[in-house]
PDB file of C-alpha atoms in Angstrom:
ATOM      1  CA  MET A  93     -27.509   7.256   4.184  1.00  0.00           C
ATOM      2  CA  LYS A  94     -24.685   5.547   6.055  1.00  0.00           C
ATOM      3  CA  THR A  95     -22.905   7.781   8.552  1.00  0.00           C
ATOM      4  CA  HIS A  96     -20.571   5.589  10.596  1.00  0.00           C
ATOM      5  CA  LEU A  97     -17.523   3.798   9.229  1.00  0.00           C
ATOM      6  CA  GLU A  98     -18.623   0.613  10.994  1.00  0.00           C
ATOM      7  CA  ASP A  99     -21.852   0.704   8.950  1.00  0.00           C
ATOM      8  CA  LEU A 100     -19.992   0.844   5.627  1.00  0.00           C
ATOM      9  CA  ARG A 101     -19.984  -2.627   4.150  1.00  0.00           C
ATOM     10  CA  GLU A 102     -19.799  -3.287   0.442  1.00  0.00           C
ATOM     11  CA  ILE A 103     -19.439  -6.304  -1.799  1.00  0.00           C
ATOM     12  CA  ALA A 104     -16.645  -6.356  -4.371  1.00  0.00           C
ATOM     13  CA  LYS A 105     -15.441  -8.904  -6.909  1.00  0.00           C
ATOM     14  CA  ILE A 106     -11.826  -9.835  -7.556  1.00  0.00           C
ATOM     15  CA  ARG A 107     -11.367  -9.701 -11.326  1.00  0.00           C
ATOM     16  CA  GLU A 108      -9.478 -12.148 -13.556  1.00  0.00           C
ATOM     17  CA  ARG A 109      -5.996 -10.737 -12.970  1.00  0.00           C
ATOM     18  CA  GLY A 110      -6.489 -10.489  -9.208  1.00  0.00           C
ATOM     19  CA  GLN A 111      -7.553  -6.846  -9.318  1.00  0.00           C
ATOM     20  CA  LEU A 112      -9.871  -5.582  -6.614  1.00  0.00           C
ATOM     21  CA  THR A 113     -11.819  -2.355  -7.047  1.00  0.00           C
ATOM     22  CA  ILE A 114     -12.593  -0.714  -3.733  1.00  0.00           C
ATOM     23  CA  PRO A 115     -16.212   0.515  -3.836  1.00  0.00           C
ATOM     24  CA  ARG A 116     -16.784   4.264  -4.189  1.00  0.00           C
ATOM     25  CA  ASN A 117     -18.505   4.604  -0.772  1.00  0.00           C
ATOM     26  CA  ILE A 118     -15.439   3.169   0.972  1.00  0.00           C
ATOM     27  CA  ARG A 119     -13.040   5.362  -1.045  1.00  0.00           C
ATOM     28  CA  LYS A 120     -15.062   8.470  -0.167  1.00  0.00           C
ATOM     29  CA  ALA A 121     -15.125   7.568   3.537  1.00  0.00           C
ATOM     30  CA  LEU A 122     -11.373   6.943   3.758  1.00  0.00           C
ATOM     31  CA  ALA A 123      -9.365   9.899   2.459  1.00  0.00           C
ATOM     32  CA  TRP A 124      -6.153   7.861   2.162  1.00  0.00           C
ATOM     33  CA  ILE A 125      -7.654   5.627  -0.545  1.00  0.00           C
ATOM     34  CA  GLY A 126      -7.378   7.465  -3.837  1.00  0.00           C
ATOM     35  CA  ALA A 127      -6.045   7.129  -7.343  1.00  0.00           C
ATOM     36  CA  ASN A 128      -2.458   5.855  -7.349  1.00  0.00           C
ATOM     37  CA  SER A 129      -2.493   5.254  -3.586  1.00  0.00           C
ATOM     38  CA  ILE A 130       0.035   2.748  -2.363  1.00  0.00           C
ATOM     39  CA  ILE A 131      -1.655   0.348   0.020  1.00  0.00           C
ATOM     40  CA  GLU A 132      -0.176  -2.290   2.288  1.00  0.00           C
ATOM     41  CA  ILE A 133      -2.150  -5.552   2.177  1.00  0.00           C
ATOM     42  CA  ALA A 134      -1.631  -8.063   4.963  1.00  0.00           C
ATOM     43  CA  PRO A 135      -3.358 -11.383   5.700  1.00  0.00           C
ATOM     44  CA  THR A 136      -4.610 -11.841   9.243  1.00  0.00           C
ATOM     45  CA  GLU A 137      -4.698 -14.974  11.347  1.00  0.00           C
ATOM     46  CA  THR A 138      -8.495 -15.078  11.053  1.00  0.00           C
ATOM     47  CA  ASP A 139      -8.381 -15.703   7.264  1.00  0.00           C
ATOM     48  CA  LYS A 140      -9.090 -12.057   6.416  1.00  0.00           C
ATOM     49  CA  VAL A 141      -7.135  -9.363   4.596  1.00  0.00           C
ATOM     50  CA  GLU A 142      -6.236  -6.033   6.167  1.00  0.00           C
ATOM     51  CA  LEU A 143      -5.722  -2.918   4.020  1.00  0.00           C
ATOM     52  CA  ARG A 144      -3.858   0.103   5.338  1.00  0.00           C
ATOM     53  CA  PRO A 145      -1.952   3.037   3.869  1.00  0.00           C
ATOM     54  CA  PHE A 146       1.661   2.250   3.059  1.00  0.00           C
ATOM     55  CA  ILE A 147       3.881   4.611   5.010  1.00  0.00           C
ATOM     56  CA  PRO A 148       7.528   4.295   4.028  1.00  0.00           C
ATOM     57  CA  PRO A 149      10.096   4.627   6.782  1.00  0.00           C
ATOM     58  CA  GLN A 150      10.970   8.288   7.264  1.00  0.00           C
ATOM     59  CA  LYS A 151      14.382   7.913   8.800  1.00  0.00           C
ATOM     60  CA  THR A 152      17.050   6.168   6.780  1.00  0.00           C
ATOM     61  CA  THR A 153      20.133   5.113   8.612  1.00  0.00           C
ATOM     62  CA  PHE A 154      23.164   3.770   6.857  1.00  0.00           C
ATOM     63  CA  LYS A 155      25.041   1.230   8.886  1.00  0.00           C
ATOM     64  CA  LYS A 156      27.138  -1.782   8.229  1.00  0.00           C
ATOM     65  CA  ILE A 157      25.014  -4.911   7.909  1.00  0.00           C
ATOM     66  CA  LYS A 158      26.201  -7.511  10.361  1.00  0.00           C
ATOM     67  CA  THR A 159      23.792 -10.441  10.320  1.00  0.00           C
ATOM     68  CA  GLN A 160      22.149 -12.675   7.749  1.00  0.00           C
ATOM     69  CA  GLU A 161      18.757 -11.565   9.120  1.00  0.00           C
ATOM     70  CA  GLU A 162      19.593  -7.923   8.344  1.00  0.00           C
ATOM     71  CA  ILE A 163      20.607  -8.909   4.809  1.00  0.00           C
ATOM     72  CA  LYS A 164      17.321 -10.793   4.300  1.00  0.00           C
ATOM     73  CA  LEU A 165      15.347  -7.792   5.594  1.00  0.00           C
ATOM     74  CA  LEU A 166      17.213  -5.423   3.258  1.00  0.00           C
ATOM     75  CA  TRP A 167      16.484  -7.631   0.215  1.00  0.00           C
ATOM     76  CA  GLN A 168      12.835  -7.938   1.242  1.00  0.00           C
ATOM     77  CA  GLU A 169      12.494  -4.142   1.446  1.00  0.00           C
ATOM     78  CA  MET A 170      14.219  -3.724  -1.918  1.00  0.00           C
ATOM     79  CA  ARG A 171      11.835  -6.237  -3.555  1.00  0.00           C
ATOM     80  CA  THR A 172       8.825  -4.414  -2.057  1.00  0.00           C
ATOM     81  CA  ILE A 173      10.017  -1.077  -3.421  1.00  0.00           C
ATOM     82  CA  GLY A 174      10.753  -2.659  -6.802  1.00  0.00           C
ATOM     83  CA  LYS A 175       7.225  -4.085  -7.034  1.00  0.00           C
ATOM     84  CA  ILE A 176       5.683  -0.700  -6.269  1.00  0.00           C
ATOM     85  CA  GLY A 177       7.535   0.783  -9.235  1.00  0.00           C
ATOM     86  CA  ARG A 178       5.982  -1.749 -11.600  1.00  0.00           C
ATOM     87  CA  GLN A 179       2.465  -1.125 -10.313  1.00  0.00           C
ATOM     88  CA  ILE A 180       2.312   2.631 -10.858  1.00  0.00           C
ATOM     89  CA  ASN A 181       3.504   5.031 -13.521  1.00  0.00           C
ATOM     90  CA  LEU A 182       6.519   6.570 -11.776  1.00  0.00           C
ATOM     91  CA  SER A 183       6.819   9.474 -14.235  1.00  0.00           C
ATOM     92  CA  GLU A 184       3.199  10.430 -13.627  1.00  0.00           C
ATOM     93  CA  PHE A 185       3.725  10.074  -9.874  1.00  0.00           C
ATOM     94  CA  VAL A 186       6.747  12.427  -9.908  1.00  0.00           C
ATOM     95  CA  VAL A 187       4.909  15.032 -12.007  1.00  0.00           C
ATOM     96  CA  LYS A 188       1.896  14.990  -9.658  1.00  0.00           C
ATOM     97  CA  ASP A 189       4.191  15.142  -6.628  1.00  0.00           C
ATOM     98  CA  ARG A 190       6.036  18.184  -8.037  1.00  0.00           C
ATOM     99  CA  GLN A 191       2.745  19.954  -8.778  1.00  0.00           C
ATOM    100  CA  LYS A 192       1.681  19.606  -5.133  1.00  0.00           C
ATOM    101  CA  HIS A 193       4.682  21.575  -3.855  1.00  0.00           C
TER     102      HIS A 193
END
């Protein structure tokens, strides 16, 4: 039986619509990977993909936007949040969230 995270290596297939199922052994080893988890996926410079838990910014500050770069960043964040809403059932998410508290 595998005991170290470094020893966990699995093979997975990307399905027709680009869906990737993370193997059960990996999901069991990493508590943050579960049903309806929101995961950040980022390509690396070495032609690999890095998966990590998506942690939304905790502190929201409202300030006047001054530069074009700040406007681009705001739109990028809004698109990211919008995509998340289409990928999960938000009603189900809210119900589960309320049941946890």
